[in-house]
Structures are given as structure tokens and as C-alpha cells.
mmCIF file with all atom_site columns, C-alpha atoms in Angstrom:
data_model
loop_
_atom_site.group_PDB
_atom_site.id
_atom_site.type_symbol
_atom_site.label_atom_id
_atom_site.label_alt_id
_atom_site.label_comp_id
_atom_site.label_asym_id
_atom_site.label_entity_id
_atom_site.label_seq_id
_atom_site.pdbx_PDB_ins_code
_atom_site.Cartn_x
_atom_site.Cartn_y
_atom_site.Cartn_z
_atom_site.occupancy
_atom_site.B_iso_or_equiv
_atom_site.pdbx_formal_charge
_atom_site.auth_seq_id
_atom_site.auth_comp_id
_atom_site.auth_asym_id
_atom_site.auth_atom_id
_atom_site.pdbx_PDB_model_num
ATOM 1   C CA . MET A 1 1   ? -17.206 49.256  123.278 1.00 0.00 ? 800 MET A CA 1
ATOM 2   C CA . GLN A 1 2   ? -14.756 51.590  121.764 1.00 0.00 ? 801 GLN A CA 1
ATOM 3   C CA . ALA A 1 3   ? -12.351 51.377  124.631 1.00 0.00 ? 802 ALA A CA 1
ATOM 4   C CA . PRO A 1 4   ? -11.478 47.695  124.135 1.00 0.00 ? 803 PRO A CA 1
ATOM 5   C CA . ALA A 1 5   ? -11.063 48.274  120.374 1.00 0.00 ? 804 ALA A CA 1
ATOM 6   C CA . PHE A 1 6   ? -8.780  51.226  121.082 1.00 0.00 ? 805 PHE A CA 1
ATOM 7   C CA . LYS A 1 7   ? -6.648  49.135  123.415 1.00 0.00 ? 806 LYS A CA 1
ATOM 8   C CA . GLU A 1 8   ? -6.361  46.406  120.808 1.00 0.00 ? 807 GLU A CA 1
ATOM 9   C CA . LYS A 1 9   ? -5.223  48.976  118.238 1.00 0.00 ? 808 LYS A CA 1
ATOM 10  C CA . LYS A 1 10  ? -2.454  50.049  120.543 1.00 0.00 ? 809 LYS A CA 1
ATOM 11  C CA . ARG A 1 11  ? -1.300  46.462  120.986 1.00 0.00 ? 810 ARG A CA 1
ATOM 12  C CA . GLY A 1 12  ? -1.117  45.973  117.241 1.00 0.00 ? 811 GLY A CA 1
ATOM 13  C CA . VAL A 1 13  ? -3.809  43.344  117.068 1.00 0.00 ? 812 VAL A CA 1
ATOM 14  C CA . PRO A 1 14  ? -6.137  44.034  114.148 1.00 0.00 ? 813 PRO A CA 1
ATOM 15  C CA . THR A 1 15  ? -9.786  44.320  114.801 1.00 0.00 ? 814 THR A CA 1
ATOM 16  C CA . LYS A 1 16  ? -12.433 42.339  112.960 1.00 0.00 ? 815 LYS A CA 1
ATOM 17  C CA . ASN A 1 17  ? -13.092 45.124  110.452 1.00 0.00 ? 816 ASN A CA 1
ATOM 18  C CA . GLN A 1 18  ? -9.427  45.886  109.836 1.00 0.00 ? 817 GLN A CA 1
ATOM 19  C CA . VAL A 1 19  ? -7.347  43.832  107.300 1.00 0.00 ? 818 VAL A CA 1
ATOM 20  C CA . PRO A 1 20  ? -3.689  43.388  108.185 1.00 0.00 ? 819 PRO A CA 1
ATOM 21  C CA . SER A 1 21  ? -1.302  45.097  105.700 1.00 0.00 ? 820 SER A CA 1
ATOM 22  C CA . GLN A 1 22  ? 1.465   42.474  106.097 1.00 0.00 ? 821 GLN A CA 1
ATOM 23  C CA . CYS A 1 23  ? 1.668   39.009  107.463 1.00 0.00 ? 822 CYS A CA 1
ATOM 24  C CA . ARG A 1 24  ? 3.673   39.316  110.608 1.00 0.00 ? 823 ARG A CA 1
ATOM 25  C CA . PRO A 1 25  ? 5.463   36.415  112.128 1.00 0.00 ? 824 PRO A CA 1
ATOM 26  C CA . PRO A 1 26  ? 4.507   35.484  115.636 1.00 0.00 ? 825 PRO A CA 1
ATOM 27  C CA . SER A 1 27  ? 6.039   37.726  118.244 1.00 0.00 ? 826 SER A CA 1
ATOM 28  C CA . ASP A 1 28  ? 8.081   34.940  119.847 1.00 0.00 ? 827 ASP A CA 1
ATOM 29  C CA . SER A 1 29  ? 10.167  34.271  116.623 1.00 0.00 ? 828 SER A CA 1
ATOM 30  C CA . ILE A 1 30  ? 13.121  36.391  115.502 1.00 0.00 ? 829 ILE A CA 1
ATOM 31  C CA . GLN A 1 31  ? 12.168  38.953  112.894 1.00 0.00 ? 830 GLN A CA 1
ATOM 32  C CA . THR A 1 32  ? 14.296  38.785  109.707 1.00 0.00 ? 831 THR A CA 1
ATOM 33  C CA . PRO A 1 33  ? 15.370  42.003  108.050 1.00 0.00 ? 832 PRO A CA 1
ATOM 34  C CA . CYS A 1 34  ? 13.810  43.040  104.761 1.00 0.00 ? 833 CYS A CA 1
ATOM 35  C CA . TRP A 1 35  ? 17.171  43.095  102.879 1.00 0.00 ? 834 TRP A CA 1
ATOM 36  C CA . LEU A 1 36  ? 17.636  39.385  103.577 1.00 0.00 ? 835 LEU A CA 1
ATOM 37  C CA . TYR A 1 37  ? 14.642  38.513  101.412 1.00 0.00 ? 836 TYR A CA 1
ATOM 38  C CA . ARG A 1 38  ? 16.044  40.642  98.593  1.00 0.00 ? 837 ARG A CA 1
ATOM 39  C CA . ALA A 1 39  ? 19.472  39.047  98.970  1.00 0.00 ? 838 ALA A CA 1
ATOM 40  C CA . ILE A 1 40  ? 17.993  35.549  98.823  1.00 0.00 ? 839 ILE A CA 1
ATOM 41  C CA . LEU A 1 41  ? 15.928  36.529  95.791  1.00 0.00 ? 840 LEU A CA 1
ATOM 42  C CA . SER A 1 42  ? 19.067  37.960  94.143  1.00 0.00 ? 841 SER A CA 1
ATOM 43  C CA . VAL A 1 43  ? 20.966  34.743  94.857  1.00 0.00 ? 842 VAL A CA 1
ATOM 44  C CA . TYR A 1 44  ? 18.141  32.713  93.290  1.00 0.00 ? 843 TYR A CA 1
ATOM 45  C CA . ALA A 1 45  ? 18.128  35.014  90.238  1.00 0.00 ? 844 ALA A CA 1
ATOM 46  C CA . LEU A 1 46  ? 21.911  34.697  89.953  1.00 0.00 ? 845 LEU A CA 1
ATOM 47  C CA . LEU A 1 47  ? 21.624  30.925  90.265  1.00 0.00 ? 846 LEU A CA 1
ATOM 48  C CA . ALA A 1 48  ? 19.005  30.888  87.500  1.00 0.00 ? 847 ALA A CA 1
ATOM 49  C CA . LEU A 1 49  ? 21.286  32.984  85.269  1.00 0.00 ? 848 LEU A CA 1
ATOM 50  C CA . VAL A 1 50  ? 24.210  30.654  85.934  1.00 0.00 ? 849 VAL A CA 1
ATOM 51  C CA . PHE A 1 51  ? 21.999  27.665  85.106  1.00 0.00 ? 850 PHE A CA 1
ATOM 52  C CA . ILE A 1 52  ? 20.902  29.301  81.837  1.00 0.00 ? 851 ILE A CA 1
ATOM 53  C CA . LEU A 1 53  ? 24.531  30.137  81.046  1.00 0.00 ? 852 LEU A CA 1
ATOM 54  C CA . CYS A 1 54  ? 25.497  26.505  81.663  1.00 0.00 ? 853 CYS A CA 1
ATOM 55  C CA . ILE A 1 55  ? 22.755  25.355  79.304  1.00 0.00 ? 854 ILE A CA 1
ATOM 56  C CA . ILE A 1 56  ? 23.925  27.807  76.622  1.00 0.00 ? 855 ILE A CA 1
ATOM 57  C CA . LEU A 1 57  ? 27.539  26.687  77.036  1.00 0.00 ? 856 LEU A CA 1
ATOM 58  C CA . SER A 1 58  ? 26.483  23.044  76.841  1.00 0.00 ? 857 SER A CA 1
ATOM 59  C CA . VAL A 1 59  ? 24.633  23.710  73.593  1.00 0.00 ? 858 VAL A CA 1
ATOM 60  C CA . PHE A 1 60  ? 27.673  25.572  72.249  1.00 0.00 ? 859 PHE A CA 1
ATOM 61  C CA . ILE A 1 61  ? 29.935  22.657  73.187  1.00 0.00 ? 860 ILE A CA 1
ATOM 62  C CA . LEU A 1 62  ? 27.584  20.181  71.517  1.00 0.00 ? 861 LEU A CA 1
ATOM 63  C CA . VAL A 1 63  ? 27.540  22.241  68.317  1.00 0.00 ? 862 VAL A CA 1
ATOM 64  C CA . LYS A 1 64  ? 31.341  22.526  68.287  1.00 0.00 ? 863 LYS A CA 1
ATOM 65  C CA . ASN A 1 65  ? 31.643  18.811  69.011  1.00 0.00 ? 864 ASN A CA 1
ATOM 66  C CA . SER A 1 66  ? 29.384  18.057  66.069  1.00 0.00 ? 865 SER A CA 1
ATOM 67  C CA . GLU A 1 67  ? 31.437  20.305  63.780  1.00 0.00 ? 866 GLU A CA 1
ATOM 68  C CA . MET A 1 68  ? 34.698  18.742  64.931  1.00 0.00 ? 867 MET A CA 1
ATOM 69  C CA . SER A 1 69  ? 33.234  15.284  64.464  1.00 0.00 ? 868 SER A CA 1
ATOM 70  C CA . LYS A 1 70  ? 32.343  16.134  60.860  1.00 0.00 ? 869 LYS A CA 1
ATOM 71  C CA . GLU A 1 71  ? 35.840  17.521  60.291  1.00 0.00 ? 870 GLU A CA 1
ATOM 72  C CA . LEU A 1 72  ? 37.369  14.373  61.755  1.00 0.00 ? 871 LEU A CA 1
ATOM 73  C CA . VAL A 1 73  ? 35.244  12.212  59.471  1.00 0.00 ? 872 VAL A CA 1
ATOM 74  C CA . ASP A 1 74  ? 36.398  14.301  56.483  1.00 0.00 ? 873 ASP A CA 1
ATOM 75  C CA . LEU A 1 75  ? 40.030  14.023  57.581  1.00 0.00 ? 874 LEU A CA 1
ATOM 76  C CA . LYS A 1 76  ? 39.661  10.281  58.055  1.00 0.00 ? 875 LYS A CA 1
ATOM 77  C CA . ARG A 1 77  ? 38.228  9.952   54.539  1.00 0.00 ? 876 ARG A CA 1
ATOM 78  C CA . ASP A 1 78  ? 41.065  12.068  53.111  1.00 0.00 ? 877 ASP A CA 1
ATOM 79  C CA . LEU A 1 79  ? 43.632  9.977   54.967  1.00 0.00 ? 878 LEU A CA 1
ATOM 80  C CA . TRP A 1 80  ? 42.011  6.813   53.638  1.00 0.00 ? 879 TRP A CA 1
ATOM 81  C CA . ASN A 1 81  ? 42.134  8.187   50.074  1.00 0.00 ? 880 ASN A CA 1
ATOM 82  C CA . VAL A 1 82  ? 45.781  9.201   50.422  1.00 0.00 ? 881 VAL A CA 1
ATOM 83  C CA . SER A 1 83  ? 46.641  5.824   51.910  1.00 0.00 ? 882 SER A CA 1
ATOM 84  C CA . ASN A 1 84  ? 44.933  3.992   49.051  1.00 0.00 ? 883 ASN A CA 1
ATOM 85  C CA . SER A 1 85  ? 46.611  6.246   46.505  1.00 0.00 ? 884 SER A CA 1
ATOM 86  C CA . MET A 1 86  ? 50.022  5.637   48.071  1.00 0.00 ? 885 MET A CA 1
ATOM 87  C CA . GLN A 1 87  ? 49.417  1.890   48.131  1.00 0.00 ? 886 GLN A CA 1
ATOM 88  C CA . THR A 1 88  ? 48.380  1.927   44.461  1.00 0.00 ? 887 THR A CA 1
ATOM 89  C CA . ARG A 1 89  ? 51.469  3.919   43.496  1.00 0.00 ? 888 ARG A CA 1
ATOM 90  C CA . GLU A 1 90  ? 53.683  1.631   45.535  1.00 0.00 ? 889 GLU A CA 1
ATOM 91  C CA . GLU A 1 91  ? 52.264  -1.414  43.746  1.00 0.00 ? 890 GLU A CA 1
ATOM 92  C CA . ARG A 1 92  ? 52.716  0.313   40.380  1.00 0.00 ? 891 ARG A CA 1
ATOM 93  C CA . GLN A 1 93  ? 56.301  1.175   41.316  1.00 0.00 ? 892 GLN A CA 1
ATOM 94  C CA . LYS A 1 94  ? 56.994  -2.463  42.242  1.00 0.00 ? 893 LYS A CA 1
ATOM 95  C CA . LYS A 1 95  ? 55.544  -3.609  38.905  1.00 0.00 ? 894 LYS A CA 1
ATOM 96  C CA . ASP A 1 96  ? 57.652  -1.032  37.060  1.00 0.00 ? 895 ASP A CA 1
ATOM 97  C CA . CYS A 1 97  ? 60.774  -2.190  38.955  1.00 0.00 ? 896 CYS A CA 1
ATOM 98  C CA . GLU A 1 98  ? 60.048  -5.795  38.032  1.00 0.00 ? 897 GLU A CA 1
ATOM 99  C CA . SER A 1 99  ? 59.491  -4.779  34.416  1.00 0.00 ? 898 SER A CA 1
ATOM 100 C CA . ILE A 1 100 ? 62.795  -2.884  34.376  1.00 0.00 ? 899 ILE A CA 1
ATOM 101 C CA . LYS A 1 101 ? 64.604  -5.879  35.914  1.00 0.00 ? 900 LYS A CA 1
ATOM 102 C CA . GLU A 1 102 ? 63.107  -8.163  33.257  1.00 0.00 ? 901 GLU A CA 1
ATOM 103 C CA . SER A 1 103 ? 64.164  -5.721  30.539  1.00 0.00 ? 902 SER A CA 1
ATOM 104 C CA . ILE A 1 104 ? 67.701  -5.623  31.947  1.00 0.00 ? 903 ILE A CA 1
ATOM 105 C CA . LYS A 1 105 ? 67.824  -9.440  31.983  1.00 0.00 ? 904 LYS A CA 1
ATOM 106 C CA . GLY A 1 106 ? 66.636  -9.509  28.372  1.00 0.00 ? 905 GLY A CA 1
ATOM 107 C CA . VAL A 1 107 ? 69.261  -6.984  27.299  1.00 0.00 ? 906 VAL A CA 1
ATOM 108 C CA . ARG A 1 108 ? 72.006  -8.923  29.120  1.00 0.00 ? 907 ARG A CA 1
ATOM 109 C CA . SER A 1 109 ? 71.011  -12.169 27.432  1.00 0.00 ? 908 SER A CA 1
ATOM 110 C CA . LYS A 1 110 ? 71.031  -10.458 24.032  1.00 0.00 ? 909 LYS A CA 1
ATOM 111 C CA . VAL A 1 111 ? 74.435  -8.925  24.743  1.00 0.00 ? 910 VAL A CA 1
ATOM 112 C CA . GLU A 1 112 ? 75.747  -12.369 25.727  1.00 0.00 ? 911 GLU A CA 1
ATOM 113 C CA . LYS A 1 113 ? 74.329  -13.794 22.495  1.00 0.00 ? 912 LYS A CA 1
ATOM 114 C CA . LEU A 1 114 ? 76.077  -11.048 20.559  1.00 0.00 ? 913 LEU A CA 1
ATOM 115 C CA . GLU A 1 115 ? 79.387  -11.608 22.362  1.00 0.00 ? 914 GLU A CA 1
ATOM 116 C CA . THR A 1 116 ? 79.656  -15.246 21.284  1.00 0.00 ? 915 THR A CA 1
ATOM 117 C CA . PRO A 1 117 ? 79.223  -14.471 17.558  1.00 0.00 ? 916 PRO A CA 1
ATOM 118 C CA . LEU A 1 118 ? 81.687  -11.621 17.912  1.00 0.00 ? 917 LEU A CA 1
ATOM 119 C CA . ALA A 1 119 ? 84.308  -14.024 19.219  1.00 0.00 ? 918 ALA A CA 1
ATOM 120 C CA . ASP A 1 120 ? 83.519  -16.394 16.342  1.00 0.00 ? 919 ASP A CA 1
ATOM 121 C CA . ILE A 1 121 ? 83.715  -13.523 13.886  1.00 0.00 ? 920 ILE A CA 1
ATOM 122 C CA . LYS A 1 122 ? 87.135  -12.541 15.251  1.00 0.00 ? 921 LYS A CA 1
ATOM 123 C CA . ASN A 1 123 ? 88.323  -16.135 14.874  1.00 0.00 ? 922 ASN A CA 1
ATOM 124 C CA . ILE A 1 124 ? 87.029  -16.205 11.327  1.00 0.00 ? 923 ILE A CA 1
ATOM 125 C CA . GLU A 1 125 ? 88.682  -12.870 10.638  1.00 0.00 ? 924 GLU A CA 1
ATOM 126 C CA . THR A 1 126 ? 92.038  -14.074 11.894  1.00 0.00 ? 925 THR A CA 1
ATOM 127 C CA . LYS A 1 127 ? 91.722  -17.257 9.813   1.00 0.00 ? 926 LYS A CA 1
ATOM 128 C CA . VAL A 1 128 ? 90.845  -15.219 6.739   1.00 0.00 ? 927 VAL A CA 1
ATOM 129 C CA . GLN A 1 129 ? 93.899  -13.050 7.406   1.00 0.00 ? 928 GLN A CA 1
ATOM 130 C CA . ARG A 1 130 ? 96.106  -16.130 7.559   1.00 0.00 ? 929 ARG A CA 1
ATOM 131 C CA . ILE A 1 131 ? 94.589  -17.505 4.398   1.00 0.00 ? 930 ILE A CA 1
ATOM 132 C CA . LEU A 1 132 ? 95.199  -14.194 2.655   1.00 0.00 ? 931 LEU A CA 1
ATOM 133 C CA . GLU A 1 133 ? 98.793  -14.155 3.841   1.00 0.00 ? 932 GLU A CA 1
ATOM 134 C CA . VAL A 1 134 ? 99.314  -17.701 2.616   1.00 0.00 ? 933 VAL A CA 1
ATOM 135 C CA . LEU A 1 135 ? 97.759  -16.815 -0.735  1.00 0.00 ? 934 LEU A CA 1
ATOM 136 C CA . GLU A 1 136 ? 99.970  -13.766 -1.047  1.00 0.00 ? 935 GLU A CA 1
ATOM 137 C CA . LYS A 1 137 ? 103.038 -15.844 -0.319  1.00 0.00 ? 936 LYS A CA 1
ATOM 138 C CA . MET A 1 138 ? 101.945 -18.394 -2.896  1.00 0.00 ? 937 MET A CA 1
ATOM 139 C CA . SER A 1 139 ? 101.277 -15.748 -5.477  1.00 0.00 ? 938 SER A CA 1
ATOM 140 C CA . LYS A 1 140 ? 104.698 -14.169 -4.875  1.00 0.00 ? 939 LYS A CA 1
ATOM 141 C CA . SER A 1 141 ? 106.436 -17.485 -5.143  1.00 0.00 ? 940 SER A CA 1
ATOM 142 C CA . SER A 1 142 ? 104.637 -18.410 -8.359  1.00 0.00 ? 941 SER A CA 1
ATOM 143 C CA . SER A 1 143 ? 105.369 -15.047 -9.979  1.00 0.00 ? 942 SER A CA 1
ATOM 144 C CA . LYS A 1 144 ? 109.104 -15.460 -9.591  1.00 0.00 ? 943 LYS A CA 1
#
């Protein structure tokens, strides 16, 4: 009985009492080297790290996008405020220009009103001068 068990041990076939230490592939398939399993495992680990890195970068991009979005909203609000302020000042400037034009028209009309009496006053002055000259001539002729 021991002879057949001994022969089976030599062939590498485990006996009923013996537990195999490793699962061996069937003898007709090509045996893969041990380093290949480690290399594949390393590639999977590297792939997992790259995936985690992509997730972290995506989160970082989302956070930055959110911050930039808030900044853009703030800039848009500031631009709106500046635009409204400029529009208000432009309207005020137009009103002030119109007011100045009206004031200039008023001053011109008053100057024109003053010019006509000045001409009348000059006419009156010249007439008074003539009257005075005539009176002087009369007084000189009566005193002789």
C-alpha cells in the first residue's frame, strides 16, 4: 500500500491525507510567472490611485468653480452699481446743462431788455444836451 502512495508523491499528485499548498493550474496550460501577478496587482493599485487623484482634482475644480462663480456674481453686481451710478450722474449732468442753458437764455433776455432802455437813455441824454445848449444860447442872448 505504501508503494502506490510513494509513486503518487513522486508524480506530484497529493494523496487523500495531504492538503495541497498551492492551487496549481492543470499541467497542459502555460504556467505564468509569479512576478506577473505582482505587476498586475501594482497596475490595479496605480489605477486606483489615479482614479482617487481624478476624484480629488474634480472636487478641487468644483470648489474653484464655485469660488469663481461667487466672484463673478460680485463683479456683476459691482458693474451693475457702477452702471446705474454713471447713468444717474449722466442724467443729472443733462439736467444741469439744461438748467445752465435756461439761465443763459434768461440772462440774454435781461441784457436785451437793458440794451433798449440804454439806447433810449442815450437819446434822452442827447436831447437834454441840446436843450441845455439852446438854453445857454438863450441866456447869453438875453444877458446882452
